[in-house]
XYZ file of C-alpha atoms in Angstrom:
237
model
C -11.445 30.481 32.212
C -8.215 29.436 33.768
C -4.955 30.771 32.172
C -3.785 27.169 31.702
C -6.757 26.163 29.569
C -6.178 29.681 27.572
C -2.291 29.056 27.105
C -3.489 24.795 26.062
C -5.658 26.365 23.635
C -2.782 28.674 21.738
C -0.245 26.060 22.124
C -2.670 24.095 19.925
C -3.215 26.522 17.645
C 0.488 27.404 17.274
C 1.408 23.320 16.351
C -1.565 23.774 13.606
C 0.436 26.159 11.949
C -2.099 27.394 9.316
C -5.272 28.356 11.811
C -2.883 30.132 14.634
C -4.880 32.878 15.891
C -8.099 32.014 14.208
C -10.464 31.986 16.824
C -11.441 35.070 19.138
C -9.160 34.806 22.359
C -12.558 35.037 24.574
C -13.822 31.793 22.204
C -13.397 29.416 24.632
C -14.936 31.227 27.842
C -18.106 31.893 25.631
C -17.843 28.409 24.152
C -17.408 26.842 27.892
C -20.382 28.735 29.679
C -22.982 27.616 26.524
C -21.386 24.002 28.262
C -18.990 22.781 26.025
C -16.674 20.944 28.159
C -12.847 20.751 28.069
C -12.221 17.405 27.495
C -14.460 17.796 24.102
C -12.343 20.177 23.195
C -9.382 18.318 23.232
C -10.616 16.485 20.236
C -11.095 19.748 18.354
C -7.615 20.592 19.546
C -6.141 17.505 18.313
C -8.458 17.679 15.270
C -6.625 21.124 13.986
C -3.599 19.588 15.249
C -3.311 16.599 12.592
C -4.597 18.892 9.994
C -2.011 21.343 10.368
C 0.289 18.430 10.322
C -1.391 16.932 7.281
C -1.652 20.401 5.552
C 2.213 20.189 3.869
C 0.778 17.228 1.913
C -1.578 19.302 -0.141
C 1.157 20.012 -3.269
C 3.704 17.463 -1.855
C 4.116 15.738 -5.453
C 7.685 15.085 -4.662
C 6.790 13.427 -1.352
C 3.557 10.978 -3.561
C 6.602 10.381 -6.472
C 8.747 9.235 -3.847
C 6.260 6.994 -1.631
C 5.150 5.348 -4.983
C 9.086 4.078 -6.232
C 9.244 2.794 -2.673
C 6.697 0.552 -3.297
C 7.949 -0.069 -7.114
C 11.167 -0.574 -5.845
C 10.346 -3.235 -2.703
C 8.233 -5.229 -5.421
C 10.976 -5.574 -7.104
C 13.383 -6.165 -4.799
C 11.382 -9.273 -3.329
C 10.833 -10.365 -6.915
C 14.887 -10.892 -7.592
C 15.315 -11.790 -3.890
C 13.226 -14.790 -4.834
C 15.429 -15.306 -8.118
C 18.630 -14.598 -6.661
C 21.340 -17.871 -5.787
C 21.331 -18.139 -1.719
C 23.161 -20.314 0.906
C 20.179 -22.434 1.797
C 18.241 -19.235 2.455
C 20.671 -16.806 3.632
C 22.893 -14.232 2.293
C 26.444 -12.854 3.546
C 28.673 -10.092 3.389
C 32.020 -11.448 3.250
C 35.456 -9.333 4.103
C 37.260 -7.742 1.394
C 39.583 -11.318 0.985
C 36.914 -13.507 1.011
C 37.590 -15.481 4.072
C 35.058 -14.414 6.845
C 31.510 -13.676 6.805
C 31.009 -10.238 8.734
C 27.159 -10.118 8.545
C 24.722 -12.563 7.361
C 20.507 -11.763 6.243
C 18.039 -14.594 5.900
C 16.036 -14.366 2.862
C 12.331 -14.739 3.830
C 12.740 -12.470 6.942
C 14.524 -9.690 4.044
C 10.799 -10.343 2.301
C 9.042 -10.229 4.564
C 10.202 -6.946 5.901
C 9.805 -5.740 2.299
C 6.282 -6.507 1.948
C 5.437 -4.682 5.504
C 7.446 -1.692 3.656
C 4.996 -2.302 0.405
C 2.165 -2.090 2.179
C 3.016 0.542 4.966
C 3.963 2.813 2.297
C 0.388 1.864 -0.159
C -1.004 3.114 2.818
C 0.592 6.253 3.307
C 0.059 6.764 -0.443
C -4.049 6.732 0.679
C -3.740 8.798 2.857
C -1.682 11.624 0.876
C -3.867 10.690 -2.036
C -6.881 11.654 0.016
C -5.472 14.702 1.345
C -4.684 15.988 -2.197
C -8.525 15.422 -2.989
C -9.621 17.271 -0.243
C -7.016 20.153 -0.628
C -8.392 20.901 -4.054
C -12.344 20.614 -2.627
C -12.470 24.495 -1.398
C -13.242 26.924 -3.520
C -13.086 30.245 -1.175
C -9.967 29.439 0.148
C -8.363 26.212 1.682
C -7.040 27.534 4.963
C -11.418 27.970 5.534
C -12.228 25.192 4.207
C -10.196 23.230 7.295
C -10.809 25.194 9.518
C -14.631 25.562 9.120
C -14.654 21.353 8.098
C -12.969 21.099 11.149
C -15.376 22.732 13.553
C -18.695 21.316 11.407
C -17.416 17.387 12.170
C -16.729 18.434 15.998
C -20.481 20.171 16.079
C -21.663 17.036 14.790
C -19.826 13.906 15.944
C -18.495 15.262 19.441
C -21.318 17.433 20.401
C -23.589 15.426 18.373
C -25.577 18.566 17.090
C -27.620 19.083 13.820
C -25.279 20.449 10.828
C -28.071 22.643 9.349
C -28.297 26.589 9.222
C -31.827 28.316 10.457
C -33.459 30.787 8.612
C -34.764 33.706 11.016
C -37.743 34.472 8.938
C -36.504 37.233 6.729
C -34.039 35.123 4.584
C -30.739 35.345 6.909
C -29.517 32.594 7.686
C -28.981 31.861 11.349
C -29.061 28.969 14.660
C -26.252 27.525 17.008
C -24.248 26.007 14.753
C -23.652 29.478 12.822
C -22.967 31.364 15.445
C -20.748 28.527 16.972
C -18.222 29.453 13.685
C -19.003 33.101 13.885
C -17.627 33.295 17.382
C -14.507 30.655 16.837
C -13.766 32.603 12.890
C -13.722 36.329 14.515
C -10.502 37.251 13.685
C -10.495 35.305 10.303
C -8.457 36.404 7.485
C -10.403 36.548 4.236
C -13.400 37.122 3.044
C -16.458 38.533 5.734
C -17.764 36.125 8.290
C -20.894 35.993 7.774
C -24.042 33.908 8.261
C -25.052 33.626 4.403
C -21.014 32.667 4.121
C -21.222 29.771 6.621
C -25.142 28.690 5.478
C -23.709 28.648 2.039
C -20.141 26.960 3.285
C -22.580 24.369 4.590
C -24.595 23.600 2.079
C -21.510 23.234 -0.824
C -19.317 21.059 1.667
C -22.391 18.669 3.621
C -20.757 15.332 1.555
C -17.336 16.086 2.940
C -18.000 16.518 6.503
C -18.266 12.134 7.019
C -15.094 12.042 5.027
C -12.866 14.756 6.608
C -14.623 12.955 10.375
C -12.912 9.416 9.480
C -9.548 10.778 8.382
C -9.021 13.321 11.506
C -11.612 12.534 14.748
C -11.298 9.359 16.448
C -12.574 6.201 14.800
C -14.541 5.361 17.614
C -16.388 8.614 18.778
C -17.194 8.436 14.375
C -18.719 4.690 14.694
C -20.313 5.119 18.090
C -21.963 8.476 16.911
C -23.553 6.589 13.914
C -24.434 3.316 16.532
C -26.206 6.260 18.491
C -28.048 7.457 15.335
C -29.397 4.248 14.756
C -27.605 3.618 11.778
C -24.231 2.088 10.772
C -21.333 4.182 9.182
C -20.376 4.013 5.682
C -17.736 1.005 4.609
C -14.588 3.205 5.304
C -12.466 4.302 2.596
């Protein structure tokens, strides 16, 4: 494996924050001569990228109370904007005697800017909402619940694999798509990696895999895997 693919690899790992050092340092050599190539794994990179970046809104209750008086606040704003006297539809900021006008702001372009803000920051209060839903989904521990969500949506909708864990005829749970985690989880904190962990892992978190794909893989590798699967995707939430 070249060294810059190696170095690419921690750089992402370091900007994730939460999953630095995670995977075995041999993970992608193995990974890339089973022919995973390295443009897929860009997406994985930049998957564990946005999640680290998404990860400080898991308790961020300041952050939601904040977002949501924005909102309040720009309502309200527009509301005595529209009450409010005006100089046929402007507004000025005179000089302290009254005799010059030193800036001037039109009244529907003020409102109209406040409803973008409105409805920028409803948005952003989704998407934090929907982060604090999945934060409190994992019951063994949320740093592995990303990281293994993470690497379940790339098995499926990049390398467009079967999430499902074999059984090897004696009750242990095995097949590619354990030992795909096994080998990126080796140096894991926690709990044991093991295949009844993942099988189990897989079966408790199967609903949030089409979820976790639309928030942090791109929309259209999700749509066209579904187009591919001769079905459509799920209205998006």
């Amino acid at each position: 494996m070249k060294p810059d693919t190696q170095r690419q690899f921690d750089e992402e790992m370091r900007v994730a924050g939460w999953c630095a050092g995670f995977a075995a340092p041999n993970a992608l050599q193995l990974l890339i001569e089973r022919g995973i190539k390295v443009d897929q794994f860009q997406v994985l990179f930049d998957c564990l990228g946005s999640v680290g970046r998404s990860w400080d809104f898991r308790d961020s209750k300041q952050m939601l109370d904040a977002e949501s008086q924005i909102v309040v606040r720009a309502k309200e704003l527009i509301a005595l904007l529209r009450r409010a006297e005006h100089d046929n539809g402007w507004r000025h900021v005179w000089d302290s005697d009254y005799e010059t006008i030193e800036s001037s702001v039109e009244i529907e372009q003020l409102v109209d800017e406040l409803k973008i803000l409105a409805q920028s920051t409803s948005q952003q209060l989704v998407q934090i909402g929907d982060m604090r839903y999945i934060s409190l989904r994992p019951q063994s521990g949320k740093v592995r619940y990303f990281y293994w969500i993470s690497l379940i949506a790339f098995w499926q909708f990049v390398l467009s694999r079967d999430v499902k864990a074999s059984d090897n005829g004696i009750g242990k749970a095995s097949g590619p798509l354990v030992a795909f985690v096994t080998i990126m989880s080796e140096r894991m904190d926690g709990p044991a990696i093991t295949p009844g962990a993942i099988r189990k892992f897989i079966e408790r978190h199967r609903g949030d895999i089409d979820k976790f794909a639309r928030r942090f893989l791109p929309s259209q590798l999700v749509t066209l895997h579904y187009f591919a699967g001769g079905r459509l995707p799920a209205k998006k939430i």
